[in-house]
Amino acid sequence: MSHSILLAQVTDSHLLAKTTDQLRGCNTWQTFNAVLREVAQCKPDGLLLTGDLAEQGEAEAYGNLVDALSPLQIPTYWLPGNHDRLDMLQQVLQVLPASQGLSSIDLGPWQLILLDSVFLDATFGEGHLSEQQLQKLRFYLTHHPPKPTLIALHHHPVSVGIDWVDQIGVKNADEFFALIEQFSQVKLVVFGHIHHEFQHKTARGIGVYGCPSTCLQVTPAVTAMDDTQPGFRLVWLYGDGRYETEVRRVNIVDGER
């Protein structure tokens, strides 16, 4: 196999201002740290944070995030979710090594594009890709070298088969796919928001992947997977344009919940 770049996708940590507080019975700080310990064992080349990093967008919660991530010394690529405050994220995460958000990132043989799918006028947390975001995406795909490309966003652009979850996906997903399917270099799309593992292939063969949360999970009605534990996604990007991906689950003991 050719040389690969390994990214670890970590999402929907919903951290709180106090590390002792719980969200619906879950200590999100403890489960996040348990996931990060497993991530560190994988020795990724980059950490991809796909939103809802803080439950209420508090500065203290983002401070907790930086406290957890700083010892890893891993380049960090991030984008906001509907629970986040973009201004806080931009301010706090800049202290991390090689931290980059909402841009096109040169990963050598691959391009990583980070999009903002947060819709500020959302009623229930649904997503939308603004005209500005779509124009930026088209610019990156048109004017940057046509390297194999991974696109990341927070909201899901495809139906995941859970009624209430599908009501809060990307509302203009058709525009998104109409754009990216014009560019053969787009190989896969990853997202958070749905709090469970998901995979899909478009008619053109673009892989579309959802990721478990580091805290509470949403369990599909029909599943053969053990999806009650927190997790993260690993993505290997190969120099010849191929990729592989898998989800790793983390066993959380009672004291960490």
mmCIF file of C-alpha atoms in Angstrom:
data_model
loop_
_atom_site.group_PDB
_atom_site.id
_atom_site.type_symbol
_atom_site.label_atom_id
_atom_site.label_comp_id
_atom_site.label_asym_id
_atom_site.label_seq_id
_atom_site.Cartn_x
_atom_site.Cartn_y
_atom_site.Cartn_z
ATOM 1 C CA MET A 1 0.000 0.000 0.000
ATOM 2 C CA SER A 2 1.160 3.533 -0.779
ATOM 3 C CA HIS A 3 1.943 6.046 1.954
ATOM 4 C CA SER A 4 -1.156 7.169 3.846
ATOM 5 C CA ILE A 5 -2.297 10.124 5.918
ATOM 6 C CA LEU A 6 -4.360 9.128 8.951
ATOM 7 C CA LEU A 7 -7.074 11.466 10.204
ATOM 8 C CA ALA A 8 -9.129 10.844 13.331
ATOM 9 C CA GLN A 9 -12.610 12.354 13.235
ATOM 10 C CA VAL A 10 -13.931 13.341 16.660
ATOM 11 C CA THR A 11 -17.335 14.951 16.931
ATOM 12 C CA ASP A 12 -20.249 16.098 19.060
ATOM 13 C CA SER A 13 -18.458 16.196 22.391
ATOM 14 C CA HIS A 14 -20.995 18.669 23.871
ATOM 15 C CA LEU A 15 -18.555 19.761 26.560
ATOM 16 C CA LEU A 16 -19.879 21.795 29.473
ATOM 17 C CA ALA A 17 -18.389 24.714 31.387
ATOM 18 C CA LYS A 18 -17.784 22.552 34.464
ATOM 19 C CA THR A 19 -16.009 19.244 33.973
ATOM 20 C CA THR A 20 -18.074 17.689 36.773
ATOM 21 C CA ASP A 21 -21.456 18.513 35.204
ATOM 22 C CA GLN A 22 -23.525 16.001 33.265
ATOM 23 C CA LEU A 23 -25.606 16.172 30.119
ATOM 24 C CA ARG A 24 -28.624 13.875 30.379
ATOM 25 C CA GLY A 25 -26.752 11.611 32.774
ATOM 26 C CA CYS A 26 -23.442 11.650 30.881
ATOM 27 C CA ASN A 27 -20.247 13.340 32.008
ATOM 28 C CA THR A 28 -19.209 14.549 28.555
ATOM 29 C CA TRP A 29 -15.757 15.618 29.749
ATOM 30 C CA GLN A 30 -14.903 12.120 30.953
ATOM 31 C CA THR A 31 -16.209 10.350 27.849
ATOM 32 C CA PHE A 32 -14.386 12.843 25.610
ATOM 33 C CA ASN A 33 -11.113 12.160 27.382
ATOM 34 C CA ALA A 34 -11.686 8.409 27.170
ATOM 35 C CA VAL A 35 -12.119 8.748 23.390
ATOM 36 C CA LEU A 36 -9.020 10.944 23.092
ATOM 37 C CA ARG A 37 -6.925 8.335 24.884
ATOM 38 C CA GLU A 38 -7.919 5.792 22.237
ATOM 39 C CA VAL A 39 -7.326 8.320 19.452
ATOM 40 C CA ALA A 40 -3.815 9.008 20.752
ATOM 41 C CA GLN A 41 -3.014 5.284 20.582
ATOM 42 C CA CYS A 42 -3.753 5.388 16.828
ATOM 43 C CA LYS A 43 -1.103 8.105 16.292
ATOM 44 C CA PRO A 44 -3.079 10.093 13.692
ATOM 45 C CA ASP A 45 -1.464 12.723 11.497
ATOM 46 C CA GLY A 46 -4.383 15.068 12.089
ATOM 47 C CA LEU A 47 -7.443 15.485 14.278
ATOM 48 C CA LEU A 48 -10.690 16.438 12.517
ATOM 49 C CA LEU A 49 -13.293 18.046 14.801
ATOM 50 C CA THR A 50 -16.707 18.188 13.120
ATOM 51 C CA GLY A 51 -18.734 20.371 15.435
ATOM 52 C CA ASP A 52 -20.956 20.586 18.507
ATOM 53 C CA LEU A 53 -17.789 20.668 20.550
ATOM 54 C CA ALA A 54 -19.466 22.616 23.362
ATOM 55 C CA GLU A 55 -23.070 22.147 24.448
ATOM 56 C CA GLN A 56 -23.790 25.838 25.043
ATOM 57 C CA GLY A 57 -20.846 27.554 23.349
ATOM 58 C CA GLU A 58 -19.326 28.736 26.620
ATOM 59 C CA ALA A 59 -15.742 29.988 26.776
ATOM 60 C CA GLU A 60 -15.058 27.701 29.742
ATOM 61 C CA ALA A 61 -16.171 24.660 27.748
ATOM 62 C CA TYR A 62 -13.807 25.546 24.908
ATOM 63 C CA GLY A 63 -11.074 26.039 27.478
ATOM 64 C CA ASN A 64 -11.748 22.469 28.632
ATOM 65 C CA LEU A 65 -11.491 21.371 24.999
ATOM 66 C CA VAL A 66 -8.072 22.994 24.601
ATOM 67 C CA ASP A 67 -6.899 21.494 27.897
ATOM 68 C CA ALA A 68 -7.750 18.041 26.571
ATOM 69 C CA LEU A 69 -6.293 18.505 23.091
ATOM 70 C CA SER A 70 -3.069 20.392 23.850
ATOM 71 C CA PRO A 71 -1.102 17.407 25.243
ATOM 72 C CA LEU A 72 -1.715 15.459 22.017
ATOM 73 C CA GLN A 73 0.278 17.960 19.902
ATOM 74 C CA ILE A 74 -1.619 16.843 16.783
ATOM 75 C CA PRO A 75 -2.545 19.246 13.946
ATOM 76 C CA THR A 76 -6.201 20.090 14.477
ATOM 77 C CA TYR A 77 -8.754 20.861 11.766
ATOM 78 C CA TRP A 78 -12.148 22.068 12.927
ATOM 79 C CA LEU A 79 -15.558 23.400 11.963
ATOM 80 C CA PRO A 80 -18.587 24.518 13.999
ATOM 81 C CA GLY A 81 -21.816 22.721 14.817
ATOM 82 C CA ASN A 82 -25.183 24.197 15.674
ATOM 83 C CA HIS A 83 -24.352 24.200 19.418
ATOM 84 C CA ASP A 84 -21.066 26.037 18.907
ATOM 85 C CA ARG A 85 -20.144 29.714 18.892
ATOM 86 C CA LEU A 86 -17.903 30.315 15.912
ATOM 87 C CA ASP A 87 -16.255 33.400 17.395
ATOM 88 C CA MET A 88 -15.281 31.478 20.525
ATOM 89 C CA LEU A 89 -13.948 28.554 18.503
ATOM 90 C CA GLN A 90 -11.807 30.817 16.350
ATOM 91 C CA GLN A 91 -10.394 32.591 19.379
ATOM 92 C CA VAL A 92 -9.695 29.594 21.599
ATOM 93 C CA LEU A 93 -8.546 26.923 19.145
ATOM 94 C CA GLN A 94 -5.856 29.107 17.596
ATOM 95 C CA VAL A 95 -3.570 28.185 20.500
ATOM 96 C CA LEU A 96 -3.434 24.567 19.311
ATOM 97 C CA PRO A 97 -0.556 23.478 17.036
ATOM 98 C CA ALA A 98 -1.331 23.837 13.316
ATOM 99 C CA SER A 99 -4.976 24.574 14.102
ATOM 100 C CA GLN A 100 -7.047 25.417 11.008
ATOM 101 C CA GLY A 101 -10.767 25.895 10.574
ATOM 102 C CA LEU A 102 -13.218 26.573 7.725
ATOM 103 C CA SER A 103 -10.708 26.556 4.897
ATOM 104 C CA SER A 104 -9.027 24.350 2.323
ATOM 105 C CA ILE A 105 -6.107 22.457 3.821
ATOM 106 C CA ASP A 106 -3.250 20.980 1.844
ATOM 107 C CA LEU A 107 -2.550 17.490 3.166
ATOM 108 C CA GLY A 108 0.103 16.733 0.572
ATOM 109 C CA PRO A 109 -1.487 14.259 -1.846
ATOM 110 C CA TRP A 110 -4.987 15.162 -0.618
ATOM 111 C CA GLN A 111 -7.095 18.283 -0.092
ATOM 112 C CA LEU A 112 -9.330 18.697 2.959
ATOM 113 C CA ILE A 113 -12.193 21.211 2.699
ATOM 114 C CA LEU A 114 -13.974 22.349 5.874
ATOM 115 C CA LEU A 115 -17.475 23.810 5.456
ATOM 116 C CA ASP A 116 -19.813 25.698 7.784
ATOM 117 C CA SER A 117 -23.304 24.164 7.577
ATOM 118 C CA VAL A 118 -24.693 26.063 10.582
ATOM 119 C CA PHE A 119 -27.926 27.927 9.810
ATOM 120 C CA LEU A 120 -28.232 30.810 12.270
ATOM 121 C CA ASP A 121 -32.003 31.101 11.763
ATOM 122 C CA ALA A 122 -32.591 27.394 12.362
ATOM 123 C CA THR A 123 -35.584 26.422 14.462
ATOM 124 C CA PHE A 124 -34.516 22.940 15.518
ATOM 125 C CA GLY A 125 -30.814 22.813 14.674
ATOM 126 C CA GLU A 126 -31.199 22.085 10.971
ATOM 127 C CA GLY A 127 -28.338 22.913 8.622
ATOM 128 C CA HIS A 128 -27.911 24.928 5.440
ATOM 129 C CA LEU A 129 -24.963 25.671 3.158
ATOM 130 C CA SER A 130 -25.068 29.363 2.364
ATOM 131 C CA GLU A 131 -24.393 30.709 -1.096
ATOM 132 C CA GLN A 132 -21.064 31.960 0.239
ATOM 133 C CA GLN A 133 -20.116 28.467 1.418
ATOM 134 C CA LEU A 134 -21.103 26.912 -1.910
ATOM 135 C CA GLN A 135 -19.143 29.540 -3.830
ATOM 136 C CA LYS A 136 -16.117 28.916 -1.633
ATOM 137 C CA LEU A 137 -16.434 25.183 -2.206
ATOM 138 C CA ARG A 138 -16.636 25.687 -5.976
ATOM 139 C CA PHE A 139 -13.581 27.961 -5.860
ATOM 140 C CA TYR A 140 -11.511 25.400 -3.963
ATOM 141 C CA LEU A 141 -12.500 22.606 -6.341
ATOM 142 C CA THR A 142 -11.956 24.716 -9.460
ATOM 143 C CA HIS A 143 -8.823 26.693 -8.682
ATOM 144 C CA HIS A 144 -6.814 24.417 -6.410
ATOM 145 C CA PRO A 145 -4.861 21.487 -7.867
ATOM 146 C CA PRO A 146 -7.283 18.607 -8.522
ATOM 147 C CA LYS A 147 -6.032 16.424 -5.690
ATOM 148 C CA PRO A 148 -8.247 13.716 -4.181
ATOM 149 C CA THR A 149 -10.540 15.629 -1.859
ATOM 150 C CA LEU A 150 -12.228 15.002 1.478
ATOM 151 C CA ILE A 151 -15.054 17.389 2.429
ATOM 152 C CA ALA A 152 -16.136 17.780 6.064
ATOM 153 C CA LEU A 153 -19.195 19.513 7.516
ATOM 154 C CA HIS A 154 -21.327 19.189 10.629
ATOM 155 C CA HIS A 155 -24.834 18.419 9.354
ATOM 156 C CA HIS A 156 -25.712 15.324 7.345
ATOM 157 C CA PRO A 157 -26.398 15.934 3.639
ATOM 158 C CA VAL A 158 -28.161 12.572 3.139
ATOM 159 C CA SER A 159 -31.075 10.838 4.805
ATOM 160 C CA VAL A 160 -29.957 8.549 7.636
ATOM 161 C CA GLY A 161 -33.319 6.836 8.096
ATOM 162 C CA ILE A 162 -34.382 8.326 11.436
ATOM 163 C CA ASP A 163 -37.338 10.678 10.963
ATOM 164 C CA TRP A 164 -36.550 13.313 13.560
ATOM 165 C CA VAL A 165 -32.836 13.302 12.720
ATOM 166 C CA ASP A 166 -33.532 13.718 9.006
ATOM 167 C CA GLN A 167 -35.555 16.836 9.754
ATOM 168 C CA ILE A 168 -32.396 18.583 10.970
ATOM 169 C CA GLY A 169 -29.974 17.753 8.148
ATOM 170 C CA VAL A 170 -28.664 20.037 5.393
ATOM 171 C CA LYS A 171 -31.781 21.574 3.871
ATOM 172 C CA ASN A 172 -30.164 22.352 0.515
ATOM 173 C CA ALA A 173 -28.235 19.095 0.189
ATOM 174 C CA ASP A 174 -29.333 18.786 -3.451
ATOM 175 C CA GLU A 175 -27.331 21.928 -4.292
ATOM 176 C CA PHE A 176 -24.326 20.522 -2.474
ATOM 177 C CA PHE A 177 -24.332 17.230 -4.361
ATOM 178 C CA ALA A 178 -25.084 18.887 -7.698
ATOM 179 C CA LEU A 179 -21.893 20.885 -7.182
ATOM 180 C CA ILE A 180 -19.488 18.227 -5.916
ATOM 181 C CA GLU A 181 -20.565 15.613 -8.446
ATOM 182 C CA GLN A 182 -19.101 17.863 -11.154
ATOM 183 C CA PHE A 183 -15.630 17.247 -9.721
ATOM 184 C CA SER A 184 -14.167 13.779 -9.962
ATOM 185 C CA GLN A 185 -11.535 14.544 -7.331
ATOM 186 C CA VAL A 186 -14.157 14.532 -4.549
ATOM 187 C CA LYS A 187 -13.828 11.089 -2.971
ATOM 188 C CA LEU A 188 -15.637 11.300 0.348
ATOM 189 C CA VAL A 189 -17.710 13.467 2.671
ATOM 190 C CA VAL A 190 -17.731 13.130 6.474
ATOM 191 C CA PHE A 191 -20.047 14.736 9.003
ATOM 192 C CA GLY A 192 -21.141 14.692 12.644
ATOM 193 C CA HIS A 193 -24.499 15.761 14.123
ATOM 194 C CA ILE A 194 -26.277 12.382 13.960
ATOM 195 C CA HIS A 195 -24.502 10.762 16.943
ATOM 196 C CA HIS A 196 -24.134 7.362 15.297
ATOM 197 C CA GLU A 197 -22.190 5.465 12.647
ATOM 198 C CA PHE A 198 -23.449 5.778 9.082
ATOM 199 C CA GLN A 199 -22.190 5.096 5.579
ATOM 200 C CA HIS A 200 -23.560 5.632 2.086
ATOM 201 C CA LYS A 201 -22.263 5.788 -1.476
ATOM 202 C CA THR A 202 -23.671 8.192 -4.075
ATOM 203 C CA ALA A 203 -24.402 7.076 -7.624
ATOM 204 C CA ARG A 204 -21.015 8.477 -8.664
ATOM 205 C CA GLY A 205 -19.312 6.588 -5.863
ATOM 206 C CA ILE A 206 -18.645 9.396 -3.392
ATOM 207 C CA GLY A 207 -18.484 7.947 0.110
ATOM 208 C CA VAL A 208 -20.653 9.714 2.715
ATOM 209 C CA TYR A 209 -19.923 8.882 6.350
ATOM 210 C CA GLY A 210 -21.436 9.803 9.716
ATOM 211 C CA CYS A 211 -19.583 9.452 13.002
ATOM 212 C CA PRO A 212 -20.535 8.484 16.549
ATOM 213 C CA SER A 213 -20.493 11.139 19.237
ATOM 214 C CA THR A 214 -17.931 11.117 22.010
ATOM 215 C CA CYS A 215 -20.827 11.204 24.470
ATOM 216 C CA LEU A 216 -24.496 10.242 23.955
ATOM 217 C CA GLN A 217 -25.509 8.077 20.996
ATOM 218 C CA VAL A 218 -28.607 8.002 18.805
ATOM 219 C CA THR A 219 -29.482 4.378 18.109
ATOM 220 C CA PRO A 220 -31.049 3.534 14.743
ATOM 221 C CA ALA A 221 -34.176 1.386 14.954
ATOM 222 C CA VAL A 222 -32.542 -1.413 12.972
ATOM 223 C CA THR A 223 -28.846 -2.063 13.451
ATOM 224 C CA ALA A 224 -26.479 -4.976 13.719
ATOM 225 C CA MET A 225 -23.780 -2.888 15.359
ATOM 226 C CA ASP A 226 -22.929 -2.302 18.987
ATOM 227 C CA ASP A 227 -23.553 1.424 18.809
ATOM 228 C CA THR A 228 -24.289 2.353 22.410
ATOM 229 C CA GLN A 229 -20.711 3.332 23.260
ATOM 230 C CA PRO A 230 -18.947 6.570 22.235
ATOM 231 C CA GLY A 231 -16.618 6.393 19.289
ATOM 232 C CA PHE A 232 -14.594 8.097 16.586
ATOM 233 C CA ARG A 233 -13.794 7.535 12.926
ATOM 234 C CA LEU A 234 -10.402 6.834 11.386
ATOM 235 C CA VAL A 235 -9.760 7.779 7.755
ATOM 236 C CA TRP A 236 -6.669 6.632 5.876
ATOM 237 C CA LEU A 237 -5.970 8.754 2.785
ATOM 238 C CA TYR A 238 -3.583 7.110 0.316
ATOM 239 C CA GLY A 239 -1.299 8.853 -2.127
ATOM 240 C CA ASP A 240 -2.924 7.115 -5.103
ATOM 241 C CA GLY A 241 -6.372 8.574 -4.294
ATOM 242 C CA ARG A 242 -7.804 5.606 -2.447
ATOM 243 C CA TYR A 243 -9.071 5.762 1.116
ATOM 244 C CA GLU A 244 -10.162 3.451 3.896
ATOM 245 C CA THR A 245 -12.250 4.269 6.934
ATOM 246 C CA GLU A 246 -13.564 2.596 10.035
ATOM 247 C CA VAL A 247 -15.273 3.479 13.303
ATOM 248 C CA ARG A 248 -13.697 2.605 16.646
ATOM 249 C CA ARG A 249 -15.838 2.316 19.762
ATOM 250 C CA VAL A 250 -14.588 3.097 23.268
ATOM 251 C CA ASN A 251 -15.649 1.051 26.268
ATOM 252 C CA ILE A 252 -16.873 3.491 28.907
ATOM 253 C CA VAL A 253 -16.913 2.258 32.476
ATOM 254 C CA ASP A 254 -19.634 3.370 34.878
ATOM 255 C CA GLY A 255 -17.441 5.971 36.539
ATOM 256 C CA GLU A 256 -16.895 7.755 33.222
ATOM 257 C CA ARG A 257 -20.565 8.105 32.330
#
